[in-house]
Structures are given as structure tokens and as C-alpha cells.
CSV table of C-alpha atoms and ligand atoms in Angstrom, one decimal:
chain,number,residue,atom,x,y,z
C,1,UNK,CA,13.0,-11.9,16.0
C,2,UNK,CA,14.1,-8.8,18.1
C,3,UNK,CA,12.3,-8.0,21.1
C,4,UNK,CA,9.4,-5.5,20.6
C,5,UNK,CA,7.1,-3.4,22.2
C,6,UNK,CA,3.4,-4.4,22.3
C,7,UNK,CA,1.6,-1.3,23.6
C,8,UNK,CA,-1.9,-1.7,25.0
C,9,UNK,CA,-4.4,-0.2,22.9
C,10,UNK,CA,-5.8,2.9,24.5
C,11,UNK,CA,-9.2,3.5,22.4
C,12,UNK,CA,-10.0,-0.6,23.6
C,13,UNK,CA,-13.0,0.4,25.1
C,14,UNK,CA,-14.3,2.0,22.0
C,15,UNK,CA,-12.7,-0.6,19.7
C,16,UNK,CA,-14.4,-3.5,21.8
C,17,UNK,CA,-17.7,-1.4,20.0
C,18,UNK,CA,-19.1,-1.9,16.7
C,19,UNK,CA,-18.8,1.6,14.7
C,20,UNK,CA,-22.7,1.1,13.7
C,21,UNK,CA,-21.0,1.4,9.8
C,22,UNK,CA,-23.9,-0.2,8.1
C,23,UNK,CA,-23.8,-2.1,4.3
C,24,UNK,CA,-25.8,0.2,2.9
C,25,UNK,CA,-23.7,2.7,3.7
C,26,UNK,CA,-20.8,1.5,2.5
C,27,UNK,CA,-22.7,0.4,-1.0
C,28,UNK,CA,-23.5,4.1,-1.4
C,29,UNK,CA,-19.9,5.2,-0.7
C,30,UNK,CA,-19.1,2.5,-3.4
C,31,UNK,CA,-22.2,3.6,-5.8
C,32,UNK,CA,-20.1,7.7,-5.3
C,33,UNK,CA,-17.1,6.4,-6.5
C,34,UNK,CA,-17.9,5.0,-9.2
C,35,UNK,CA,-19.8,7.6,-10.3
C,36,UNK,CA,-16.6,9.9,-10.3
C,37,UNK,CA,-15.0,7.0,-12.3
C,38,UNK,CA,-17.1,6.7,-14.9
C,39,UNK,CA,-17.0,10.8,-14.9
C,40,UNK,CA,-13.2,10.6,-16.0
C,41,UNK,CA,-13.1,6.7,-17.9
C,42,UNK,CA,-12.5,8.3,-21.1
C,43,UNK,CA,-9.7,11.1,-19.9
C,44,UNK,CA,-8.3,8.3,-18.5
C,45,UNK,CA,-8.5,5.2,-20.7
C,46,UNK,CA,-4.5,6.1,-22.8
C,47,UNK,CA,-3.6,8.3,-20.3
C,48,UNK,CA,-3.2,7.9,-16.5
C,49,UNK,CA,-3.9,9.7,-13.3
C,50,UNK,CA,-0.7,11.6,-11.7
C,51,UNK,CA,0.0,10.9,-8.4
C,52,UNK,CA,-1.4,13.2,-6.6
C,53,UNK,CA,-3.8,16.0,-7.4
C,54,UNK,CA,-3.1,19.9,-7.7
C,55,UNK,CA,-6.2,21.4,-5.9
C,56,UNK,CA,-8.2,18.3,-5.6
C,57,UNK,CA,-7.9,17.6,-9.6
C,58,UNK,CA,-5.4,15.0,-11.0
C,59,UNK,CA,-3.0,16.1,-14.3
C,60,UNK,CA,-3.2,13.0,-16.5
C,61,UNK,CA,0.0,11.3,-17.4
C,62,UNK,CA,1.6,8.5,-19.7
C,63,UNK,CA,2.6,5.3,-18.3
C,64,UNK,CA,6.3,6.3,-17.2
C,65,UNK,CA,5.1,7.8,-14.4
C,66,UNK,CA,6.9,7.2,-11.1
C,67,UNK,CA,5.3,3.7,-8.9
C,68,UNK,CA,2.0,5.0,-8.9
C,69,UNK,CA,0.1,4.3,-12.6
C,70,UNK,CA,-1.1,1.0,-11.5
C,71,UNK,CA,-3.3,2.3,-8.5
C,72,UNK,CA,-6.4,3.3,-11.5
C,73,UNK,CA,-5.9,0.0,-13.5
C,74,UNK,CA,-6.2,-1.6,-10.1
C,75,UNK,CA,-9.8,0.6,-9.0
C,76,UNK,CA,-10.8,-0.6,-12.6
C,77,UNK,CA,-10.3,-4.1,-11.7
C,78,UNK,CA,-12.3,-3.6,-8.4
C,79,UNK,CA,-15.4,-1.8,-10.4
C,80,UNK,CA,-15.6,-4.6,-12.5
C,81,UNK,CA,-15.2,-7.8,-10.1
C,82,UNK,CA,-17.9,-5.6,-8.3
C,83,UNK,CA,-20.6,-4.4,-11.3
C,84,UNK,CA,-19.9,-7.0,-13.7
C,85,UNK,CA,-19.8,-3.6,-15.9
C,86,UNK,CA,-17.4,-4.6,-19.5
C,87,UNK,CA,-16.3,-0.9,-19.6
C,88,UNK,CA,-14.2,-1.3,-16.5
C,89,UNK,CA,-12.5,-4.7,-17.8
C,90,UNK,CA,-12.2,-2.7,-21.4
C,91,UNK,CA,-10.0,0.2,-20.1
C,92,UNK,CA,-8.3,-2.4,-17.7
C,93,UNK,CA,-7.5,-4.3,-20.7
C,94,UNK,CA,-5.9,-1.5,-22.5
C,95,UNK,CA,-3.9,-0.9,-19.2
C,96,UNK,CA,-2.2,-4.0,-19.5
C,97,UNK,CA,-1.0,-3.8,-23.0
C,98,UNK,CA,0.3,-0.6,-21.9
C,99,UNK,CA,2.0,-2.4,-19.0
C,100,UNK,CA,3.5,-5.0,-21.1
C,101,UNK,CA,5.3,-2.1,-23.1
C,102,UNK,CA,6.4,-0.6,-19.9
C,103,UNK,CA,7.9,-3.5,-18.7
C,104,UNK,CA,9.9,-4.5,-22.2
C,105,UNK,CA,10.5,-1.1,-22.9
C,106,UNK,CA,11.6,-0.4,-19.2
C,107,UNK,CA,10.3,2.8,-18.8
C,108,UNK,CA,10.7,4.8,-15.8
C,109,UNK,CA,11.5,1.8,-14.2
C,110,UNK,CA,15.2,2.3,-12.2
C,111,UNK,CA,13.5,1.5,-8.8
C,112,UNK,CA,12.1,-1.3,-6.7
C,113,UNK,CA,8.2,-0.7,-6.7
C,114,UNK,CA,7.6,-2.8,-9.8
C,115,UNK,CA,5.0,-4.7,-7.1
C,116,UNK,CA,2.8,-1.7,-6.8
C,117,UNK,CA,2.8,-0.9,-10.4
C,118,UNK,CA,2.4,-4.7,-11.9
C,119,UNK,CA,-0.2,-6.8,-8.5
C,120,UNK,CA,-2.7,-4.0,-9.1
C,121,UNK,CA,-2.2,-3.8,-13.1
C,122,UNK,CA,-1.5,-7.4,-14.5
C,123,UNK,CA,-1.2,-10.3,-11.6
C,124,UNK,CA,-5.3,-8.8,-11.4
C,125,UNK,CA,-5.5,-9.3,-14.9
C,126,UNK,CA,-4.4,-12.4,-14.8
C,127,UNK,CA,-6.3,-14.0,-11.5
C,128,UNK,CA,-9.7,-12.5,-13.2
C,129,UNK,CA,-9.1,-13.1,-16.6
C,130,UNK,CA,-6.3,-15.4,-17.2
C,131,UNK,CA,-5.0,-12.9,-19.4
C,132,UNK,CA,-0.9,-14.8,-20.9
C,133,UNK,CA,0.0,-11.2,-21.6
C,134,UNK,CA,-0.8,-10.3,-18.1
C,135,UNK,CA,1.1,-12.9,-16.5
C,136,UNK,CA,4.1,-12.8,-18.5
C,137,UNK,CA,4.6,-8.7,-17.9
C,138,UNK,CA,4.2,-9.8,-14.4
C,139,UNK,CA,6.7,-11.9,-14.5
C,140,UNK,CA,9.2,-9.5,-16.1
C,141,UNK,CA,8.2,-7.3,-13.7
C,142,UNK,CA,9.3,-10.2,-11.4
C,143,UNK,CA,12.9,-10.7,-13.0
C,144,UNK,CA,13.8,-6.9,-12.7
C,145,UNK,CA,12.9,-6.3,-9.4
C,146,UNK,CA,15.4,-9.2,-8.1
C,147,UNK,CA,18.2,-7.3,-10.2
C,148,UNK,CA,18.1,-4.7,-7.5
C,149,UNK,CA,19.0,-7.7,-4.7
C,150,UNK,CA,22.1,-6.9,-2.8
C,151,UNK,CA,23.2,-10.6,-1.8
C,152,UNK,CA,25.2,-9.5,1.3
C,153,UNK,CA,22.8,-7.1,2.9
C,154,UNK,CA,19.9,-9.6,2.0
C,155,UNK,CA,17.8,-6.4,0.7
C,156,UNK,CA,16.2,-5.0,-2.1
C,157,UNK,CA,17.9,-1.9,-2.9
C,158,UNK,CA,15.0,1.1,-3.3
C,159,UNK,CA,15.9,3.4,-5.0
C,160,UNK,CA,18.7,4.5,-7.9
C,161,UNK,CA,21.4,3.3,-9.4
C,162,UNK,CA,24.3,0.5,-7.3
C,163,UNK,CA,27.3,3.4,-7.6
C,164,UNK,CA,24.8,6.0,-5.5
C,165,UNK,CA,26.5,6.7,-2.0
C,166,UNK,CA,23.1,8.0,-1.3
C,167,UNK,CA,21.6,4.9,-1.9
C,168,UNK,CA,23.8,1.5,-1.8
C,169,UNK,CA,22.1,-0.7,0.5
C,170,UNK,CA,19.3,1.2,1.3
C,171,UNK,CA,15.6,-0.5,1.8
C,172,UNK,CA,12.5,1.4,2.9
C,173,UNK,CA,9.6,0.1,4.7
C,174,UNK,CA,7.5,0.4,1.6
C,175,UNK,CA,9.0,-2.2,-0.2
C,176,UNK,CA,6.7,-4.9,2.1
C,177,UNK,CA,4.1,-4.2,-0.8
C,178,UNK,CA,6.3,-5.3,-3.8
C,179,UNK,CA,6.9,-8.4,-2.5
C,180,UNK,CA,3.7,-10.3,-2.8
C,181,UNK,CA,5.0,-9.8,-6.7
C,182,UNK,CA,7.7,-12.1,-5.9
C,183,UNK,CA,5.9,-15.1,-3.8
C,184,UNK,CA,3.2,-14.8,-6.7
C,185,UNK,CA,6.7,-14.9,-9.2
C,186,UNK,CA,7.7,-18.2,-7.8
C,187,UNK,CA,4.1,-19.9,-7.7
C,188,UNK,CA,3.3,-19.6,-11.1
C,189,UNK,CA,7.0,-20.4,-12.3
C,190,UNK,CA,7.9,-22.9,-9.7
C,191,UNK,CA,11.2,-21.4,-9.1
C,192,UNK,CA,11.9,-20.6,-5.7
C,193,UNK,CA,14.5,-17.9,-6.2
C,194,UNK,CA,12.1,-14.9,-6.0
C,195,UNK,CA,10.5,-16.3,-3.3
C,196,UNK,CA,13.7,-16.5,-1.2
C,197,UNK,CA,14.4,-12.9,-2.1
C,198,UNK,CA,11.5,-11.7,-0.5
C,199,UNK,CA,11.7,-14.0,2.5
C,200,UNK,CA,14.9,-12.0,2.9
C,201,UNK,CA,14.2,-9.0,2.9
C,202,UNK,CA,11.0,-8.9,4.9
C,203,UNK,CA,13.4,-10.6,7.4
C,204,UNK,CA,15.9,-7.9,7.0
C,205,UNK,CA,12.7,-5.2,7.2
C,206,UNK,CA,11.3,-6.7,10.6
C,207,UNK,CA,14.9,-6.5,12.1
C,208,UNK,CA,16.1,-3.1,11.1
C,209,UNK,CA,13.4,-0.8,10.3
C,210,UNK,CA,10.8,-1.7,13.1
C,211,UNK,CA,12.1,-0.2,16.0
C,212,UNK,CA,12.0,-1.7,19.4
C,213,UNK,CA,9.0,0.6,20.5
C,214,UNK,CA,7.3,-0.7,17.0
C,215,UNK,CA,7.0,2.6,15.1
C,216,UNK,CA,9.2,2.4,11.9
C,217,UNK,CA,12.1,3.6,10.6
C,218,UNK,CA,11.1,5.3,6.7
C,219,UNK,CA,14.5,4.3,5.1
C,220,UNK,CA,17.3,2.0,6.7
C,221,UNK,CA,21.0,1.2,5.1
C,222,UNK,CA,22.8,-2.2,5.2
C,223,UNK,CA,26.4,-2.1,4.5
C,224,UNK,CA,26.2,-3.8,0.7
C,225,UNK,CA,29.8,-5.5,1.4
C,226,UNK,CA,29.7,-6.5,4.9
C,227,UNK,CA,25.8,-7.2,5.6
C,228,UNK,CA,26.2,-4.9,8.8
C,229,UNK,CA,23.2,-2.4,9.5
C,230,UNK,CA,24.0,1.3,9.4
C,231,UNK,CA,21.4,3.8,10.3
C,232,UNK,CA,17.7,5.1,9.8
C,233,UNK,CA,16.6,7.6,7.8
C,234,UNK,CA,13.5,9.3,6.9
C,235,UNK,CA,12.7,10.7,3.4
C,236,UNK,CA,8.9,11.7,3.7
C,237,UNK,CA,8.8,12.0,7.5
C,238,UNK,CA,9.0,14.4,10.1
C,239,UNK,CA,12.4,13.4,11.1
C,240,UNK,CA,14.7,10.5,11.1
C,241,UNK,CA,13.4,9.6,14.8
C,242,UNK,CA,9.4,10.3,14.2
C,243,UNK,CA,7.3,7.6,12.4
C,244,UNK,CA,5.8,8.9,9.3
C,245,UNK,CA,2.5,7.7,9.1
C,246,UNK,CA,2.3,6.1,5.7
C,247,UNK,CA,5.5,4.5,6.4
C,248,UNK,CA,3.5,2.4,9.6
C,249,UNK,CA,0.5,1.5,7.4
C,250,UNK,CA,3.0,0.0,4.9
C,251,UNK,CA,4.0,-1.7,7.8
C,252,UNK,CA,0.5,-3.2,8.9
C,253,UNK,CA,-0.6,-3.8,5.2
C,254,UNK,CA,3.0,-5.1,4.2
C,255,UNK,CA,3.7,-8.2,6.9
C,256,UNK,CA,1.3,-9.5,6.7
C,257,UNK,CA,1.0,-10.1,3.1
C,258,UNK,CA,4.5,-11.8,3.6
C,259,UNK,CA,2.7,-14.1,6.3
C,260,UNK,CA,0.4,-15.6,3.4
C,261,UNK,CA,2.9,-16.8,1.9
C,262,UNK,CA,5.4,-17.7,4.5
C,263,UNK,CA,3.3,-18.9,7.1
C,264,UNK,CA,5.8,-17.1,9.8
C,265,UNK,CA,4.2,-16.8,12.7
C,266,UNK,CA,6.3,-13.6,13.9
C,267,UNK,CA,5.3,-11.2,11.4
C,268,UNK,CA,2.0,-11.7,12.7
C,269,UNK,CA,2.8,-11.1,15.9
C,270,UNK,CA,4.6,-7.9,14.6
C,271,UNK,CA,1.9,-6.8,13.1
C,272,UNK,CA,-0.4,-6.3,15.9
C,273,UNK,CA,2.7,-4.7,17.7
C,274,UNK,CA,2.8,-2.2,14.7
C,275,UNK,CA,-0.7,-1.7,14.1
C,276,UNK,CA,-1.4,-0.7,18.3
C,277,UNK,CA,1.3,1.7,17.7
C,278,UNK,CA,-0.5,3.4,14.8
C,279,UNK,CA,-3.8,3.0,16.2
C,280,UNK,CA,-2.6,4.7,19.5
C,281,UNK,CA,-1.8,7.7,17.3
C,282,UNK,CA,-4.3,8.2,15.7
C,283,UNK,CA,-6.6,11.8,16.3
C,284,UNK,CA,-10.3,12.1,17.6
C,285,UNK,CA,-11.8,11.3,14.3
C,286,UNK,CA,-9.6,8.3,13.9
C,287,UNK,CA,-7.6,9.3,11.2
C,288,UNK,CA,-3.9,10.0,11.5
C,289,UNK,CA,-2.1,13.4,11.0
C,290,UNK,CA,0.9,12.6,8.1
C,291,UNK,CA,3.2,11.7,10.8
C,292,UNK,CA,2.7,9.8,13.7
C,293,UNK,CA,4.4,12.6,15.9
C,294,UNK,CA,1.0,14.8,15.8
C,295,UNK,CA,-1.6,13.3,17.5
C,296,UNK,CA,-3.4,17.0,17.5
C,297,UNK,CA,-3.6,20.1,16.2
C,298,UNK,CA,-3.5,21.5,13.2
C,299,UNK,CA,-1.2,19.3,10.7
C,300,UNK,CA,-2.6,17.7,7.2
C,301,UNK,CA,-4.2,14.6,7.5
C,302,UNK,CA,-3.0,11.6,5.1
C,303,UNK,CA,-6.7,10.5,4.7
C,304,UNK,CA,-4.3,7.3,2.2
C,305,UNK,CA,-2.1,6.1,5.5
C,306,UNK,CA,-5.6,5.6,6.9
C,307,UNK,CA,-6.6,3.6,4.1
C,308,UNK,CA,-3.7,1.4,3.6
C,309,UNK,CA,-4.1,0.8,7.4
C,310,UNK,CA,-8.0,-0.1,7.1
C,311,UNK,CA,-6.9,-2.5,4.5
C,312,UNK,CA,-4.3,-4.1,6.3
C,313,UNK,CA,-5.9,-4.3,10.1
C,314,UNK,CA,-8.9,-6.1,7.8
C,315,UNK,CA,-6.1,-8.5,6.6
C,316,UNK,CA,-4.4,-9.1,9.7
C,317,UNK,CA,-7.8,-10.0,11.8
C,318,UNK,CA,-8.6,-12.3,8.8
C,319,UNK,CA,-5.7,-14.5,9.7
C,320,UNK,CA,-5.2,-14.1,13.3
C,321,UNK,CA,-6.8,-17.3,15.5
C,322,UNK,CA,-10.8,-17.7,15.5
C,323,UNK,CA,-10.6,-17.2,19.4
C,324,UNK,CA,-8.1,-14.1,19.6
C,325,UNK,CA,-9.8,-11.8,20.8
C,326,UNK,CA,-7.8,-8.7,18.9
C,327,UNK,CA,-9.5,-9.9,15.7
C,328,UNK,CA,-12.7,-8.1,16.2
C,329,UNK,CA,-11.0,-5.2,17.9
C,330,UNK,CA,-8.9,-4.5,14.6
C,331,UNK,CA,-12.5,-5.3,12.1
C,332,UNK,CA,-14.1,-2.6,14.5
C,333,UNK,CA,-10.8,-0.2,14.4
C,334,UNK,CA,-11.0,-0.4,10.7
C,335,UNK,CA,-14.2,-0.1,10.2
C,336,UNK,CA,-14.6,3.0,12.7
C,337,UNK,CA,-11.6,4.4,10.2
C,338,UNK,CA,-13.2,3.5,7.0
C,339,UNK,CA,-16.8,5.3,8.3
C,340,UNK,CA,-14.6,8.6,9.0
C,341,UNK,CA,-13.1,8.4,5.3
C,342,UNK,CA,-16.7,8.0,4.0
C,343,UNK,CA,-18.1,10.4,5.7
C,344,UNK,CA,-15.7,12.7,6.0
C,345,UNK,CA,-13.3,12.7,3.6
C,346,UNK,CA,-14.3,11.8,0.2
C,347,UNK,CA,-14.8,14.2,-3.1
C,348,UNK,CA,-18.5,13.7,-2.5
C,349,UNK,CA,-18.8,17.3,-2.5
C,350,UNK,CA,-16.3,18.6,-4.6
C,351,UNK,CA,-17.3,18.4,-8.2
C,352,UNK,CA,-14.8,19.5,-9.9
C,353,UNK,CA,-12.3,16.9,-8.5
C,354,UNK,CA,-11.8,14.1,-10.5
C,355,UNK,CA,-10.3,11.7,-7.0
C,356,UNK,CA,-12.1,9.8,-4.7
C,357,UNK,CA,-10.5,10.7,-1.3
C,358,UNK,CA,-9.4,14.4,0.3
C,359,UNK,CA,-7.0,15.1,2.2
C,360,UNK,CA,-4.0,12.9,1.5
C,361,UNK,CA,-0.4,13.8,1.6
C,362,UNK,CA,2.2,12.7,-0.6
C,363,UNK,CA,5.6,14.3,0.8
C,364,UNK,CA,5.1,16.6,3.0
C,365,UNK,CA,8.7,17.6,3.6
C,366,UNK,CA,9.3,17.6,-0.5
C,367,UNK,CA,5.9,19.9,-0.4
C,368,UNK,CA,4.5,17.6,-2.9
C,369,UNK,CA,0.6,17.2,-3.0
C,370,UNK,CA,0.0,18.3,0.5
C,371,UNK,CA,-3.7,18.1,1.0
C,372,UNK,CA,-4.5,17.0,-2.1
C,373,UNK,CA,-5.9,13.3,-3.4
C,374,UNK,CA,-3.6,10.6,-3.6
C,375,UNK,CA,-4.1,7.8,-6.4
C,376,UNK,CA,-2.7,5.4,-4.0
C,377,UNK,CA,-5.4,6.7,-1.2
C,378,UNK,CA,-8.1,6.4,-4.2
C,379,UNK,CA,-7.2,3.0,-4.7
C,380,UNK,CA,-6.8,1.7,-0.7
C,381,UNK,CA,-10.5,3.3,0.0
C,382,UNK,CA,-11.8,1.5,-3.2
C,383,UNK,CA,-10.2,-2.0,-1.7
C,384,UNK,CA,-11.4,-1.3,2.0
C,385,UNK,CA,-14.7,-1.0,0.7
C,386,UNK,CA,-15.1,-4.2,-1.5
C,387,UNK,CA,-13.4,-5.6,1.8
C,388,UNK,CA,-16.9,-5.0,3.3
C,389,UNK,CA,-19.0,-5.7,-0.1
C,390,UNK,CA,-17.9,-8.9,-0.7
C,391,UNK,CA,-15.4,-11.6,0.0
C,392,UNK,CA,-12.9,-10.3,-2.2
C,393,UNK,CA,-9.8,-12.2,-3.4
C,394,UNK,CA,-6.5,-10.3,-2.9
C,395,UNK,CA,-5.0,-9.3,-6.3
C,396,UNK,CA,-1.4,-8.8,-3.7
R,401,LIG,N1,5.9,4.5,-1.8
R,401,LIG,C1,6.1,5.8,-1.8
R,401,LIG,C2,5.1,6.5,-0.9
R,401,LIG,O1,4.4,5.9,-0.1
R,401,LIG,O2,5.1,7.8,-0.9
């Protein structure tokens, strides 16, 4: 693996500290969210929450929506593994019938993030309730992501269609999160060719789109005839040199998920080289700006890079050795996050939204949902706090 910058973490002395971020507290965070659940279960049982909100209030739409419909099944799965509650497991159920048809149907499906839409949806479905239907969407899911392998470049091609100059050979650091949907692929079919398509690519990732100085490239192109690497590119970011925060967090969630099931060493190691990065970036109240270029003033906050990176620092200290000393240093980073989303950010206060978390930022140079709630953000916080609740069992 390339050589890469490990910076030393500058809030240590903090970090060595334990937030004070009590159980209780985070029950009654948990006990608030569900309560704006159940407010919108019903408007939201055939229907599905948009992507991001428009003035702190979600449109509904059907399941063709872009990568993001899975997020609620996914924060249904969590509210029931946690209450026990049939209601949750009811609408989830629905949700994956609706999948299924999604999947054969292939609607609004000409991109790669068929693992965001189908871990959160039916591989849940199918670890809590052994549901065939479940698995075998998954594993459709499964199939059609590997059509968008490009053999030479070793990368799963994002976005669009082959032909698209604008996108032949192009991978994005988001990506590390649909490929838990492959390992799971090849488990549960005993063929290893999804498996090795995901091993490639997070190889390819690690290479290319983590710079030396371990921020993270949004977008990076692989020639599709000779293998070579091209260039960078951001699409949500400031600029193709800045590190877009939501981009990083991928980056901490996303390697290591491909460690479980790899067992490579190095993507741990470029994890914490990823994550010190972040974490040195990250404002007074310990929640980063929407890229990792502002470290002050008065930029939106993406309150959802915060909790994709709570959730992933938790993941990484979990499998980093008992006597490394960074493992309680990223528990306690999280966790000093996690109590700034509680009590800071969440809808707690605003009625009239139907999300769970303020102050996210979907594209900020697209100036689409810019301070608003993000479903994704919704469903991080939700997993960060059963992180704490109980010992949870990864649906990725
Ligand atoms: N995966 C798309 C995004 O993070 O906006």
C-alpha cells in the first residue's frame, strides 16, 4: 500500500477524556426519535422519505428514488431490534416487497449504490428474520452491481451508462459502503466472484482516491482500457483538491467494513490515517463544516458526515488490538461527536419536521438540501445510538 500520512491527533488531550455522554442520555435521544417515527409510520409505510428535506420537512416519494430509500427501512429495522415493537417489523416488511419489485423491475437503478439501498433494506431483513424474499432481492441486488465492473481498471464504475466520457472508469469514495453487499453476496452463495470484485476495488480505492496526506479524493478515473489512473475530481466538494467531508466519513465507515471481511491489515491502518485527518478538522463543537477545507466560520454543517464518522470510528476501535491505545481515543472522539448531535442538532425542537437530525448537507455545490435533514444522516444517528444501547449486529 502507498505511503501515507498519519497526522497526530491535535484534540488528544481531550480525546484521552471521556465526553461524560451518559446511557440515559443516549436512551432519551433514542426514546425522541422514535417518537418522530411513529409521528410519520403511516405517511410513510407505501411511500418513502426523499432524500433530503425542504425546510426541515421531507416530500414523500415511491421507491425509484435515487440511492437513498433504504436509509427508513433501515431506521425501521433498528426500532424494532431495539423495542421489540411489531409495527416497525410490519412497515419494514412491506419495504422489502417493495424492494424485491425494485430490484426485478430495475427501477431507478443505472448506478452502483445498490449496497446502500439493499444492506439497510433486505440483507437486515434477512439476518433478523430470515426472510427468502429478502435474501434473494439481495442477491439480485448483488448480480447487478458486478455488471458495472470494469475488468481492466479493477473498479466499479459509479455512475451512468459505459459510452459516458463523463463517466467511463470513474469510482467514488462512496462506493466503500456497497461493498459489504458483495462479501455478504459471496457468503451466502459460496461463489467467490463478488467477493473478488470488492477486494478489487477497495484496493483500487485505497490507492487512488486516498491521497498521500490521507484526505480523499470525491471521484477518481481509471483508464477502462489500459488500467492506468487518470485524475481526481470532486462532484459534491469544495474543489477537486479540498476533501469534502462526507466523502472522508465514507472513508472511515467504508475500510473498514472491507477489513471484516478481508482481514487486511492495511485498511486498518488506513483508517486511523483517515479518520486523524477528519478528526483534526473538525470545529469547536466537534462537528465538521461540509467540507473539510472550513475548519471555522460560518459554512453549513453536515451534522450526516458526523454521523457516518461516529459510526465508523466506533467500528474501527472495535477491531483495532485490545492494547492499542487509539481504540479508546476514537470510542471517546465518537462519542464526544455523538453528544454534540444529541444535543445540538436534532429536530427535538422543531415540530413540524418530520427528520431526526438538522443541519445536514446533501450537495452543496448542486445547492441541493443545504441545511436541511438528510435521510442518510437520520439513519447514521439512529445506528450510532444503538451502537451505545446495545451490542448491535451490523446489518453492512
Ligand atoms: N452517496 C452520495 C452522497 O453521499 O451524497
Amino acid at each position: 500500500m502507498k505511503n501515507v500520512v498519519l497526522e497526530e491527533l491535535k484534540k488528544i488531550d481531550l480525546f484521552k477524556k471521556d465526553p461524560g455522554l451518559t446511557k440515559e442520555q443516549v436512551k432519551a435521544a433514542f426514546k425522541q426519535a422514535l417518537n418522530k417515527i411513529d409521528e410519520h409510520l403511516e405517511e410513510f409505510t407505501y411511500k418513502f422519505p426523499g432524500s433530503s428535506s425542504e425546510n426541515n420537512v421531507y416530500p414523500s416519494v415511491e421507491n425509484n428514488h435515487e440511492w437513498t430509500t433504504g436509509f427508513w427501512t433501515g431506521i425501521l429495522w433498528i426500532a424494532y431490534e431495539v423495542t421489540g415493537d411489531e409495527k416497525y417489523r410490519e412497515v419494514a416488511d412491506i419495504h422489502v416487497k417493495s424492494f424485491e419489485k425494485r430490484i426485478d423491475e430495475k427501477l431507478g437503478l443505472n448506478h452502483h449504490d445498490l449496497g446502500f439501498l439493499y444492506t439497510l433494506s433486505c440483507i437486515s431483513a434477512y439476518k433478523i428474520t430470515g426472510s427468502e424474499v429478502a435474501k434473494n432481492s439481495a442477491i439480485k441486488a448483488a448480480d447487478h452491481l458486478i455488471t458495472r465492473y470494469q475488468d481492466k481498471a479493477g473498479i466499479i464504475q459509479a455512475w451512468g451508462d459505459f459510452s459516458d466520457p463523463n463517466q467511463r472508469g470513474r469510482m467514488i469514495i462512496d462506493c466503500n459502503m456497497n461493498l459489504p453487499l458483495l462479501y455478504w453476496a459471496s457468503e451466502v452463495t459460496e461463489d467467490p466472484k463478488y467477493k473478488q470484485i470488492a477486494k478489487s476495488h477497495i484496493e483500487q480505492a485505497a490507492k487512488y482516491i486516498v491521497r498521500e496526506d490521507a484526505s480523499t479524493y470525491h471521484t477518481y478515473y481509471i483508464d477502462t482500457e489500459t488500467g492506468e489512473p487518470r485524475f481526481g475530481k470532486t462532484h459534491q466538494g469544495y474543489s477537486d483538491d479540498s476533501c469534502w467531508s462526507r466523502g472522508q466519513a465514507w472513508g472511515i465507515y467504508g475500510f473498514p467494513l472491507s477489513y471484516i471481511y478481508t482481514k487486511d491489515e492495511e485498511l486498518l491502518d488506513l483508517t486511523k490515517k483517515v479518520s486523524n485527518y477528519f478528526l483534526n478538522r473538525i470545529p469547536e463543537d466537534n462537528i465538521c463544516y461540509w467540507d473539510l477545507i472550513f475548519t471555522d466560520g460560518d459554512e453549513p454543517r453536515d451534522s450526516s458526515a458526523a454521523a457516518i464518522a461516529i459510526s465508523g470510528l466506533m467500528e474501527l476501535a472495535k477491531w483495532l488490538p485490545k492494547d492499542d491505545e487509539m481504540r479508546e481515543i476514537y470510542m471517546n472522539a465518537s462519542k464526544y461527536m455523538l453528544k454534540s448531535l444529541i444535543e445540538k442538532y436534532t429536530t427535538k425542537d422543531v415540530p413540524e419536521s418530520n427528520g431526526l437530525l438538522l443541519h445536514g448537507v446533501y450537495s452543496k455545490p448542486g445547492n441541493t438540501g443545504v441545511d436541511e435533514c438528510n435521510i442518510w444522516g437520520d439513519y447514521y444517528y439512529m445506528e450510532s445510538l444503538v451502537r451505545v444501547l446495545k451490542d448491535w449486529e451490523l446489518y453492512w
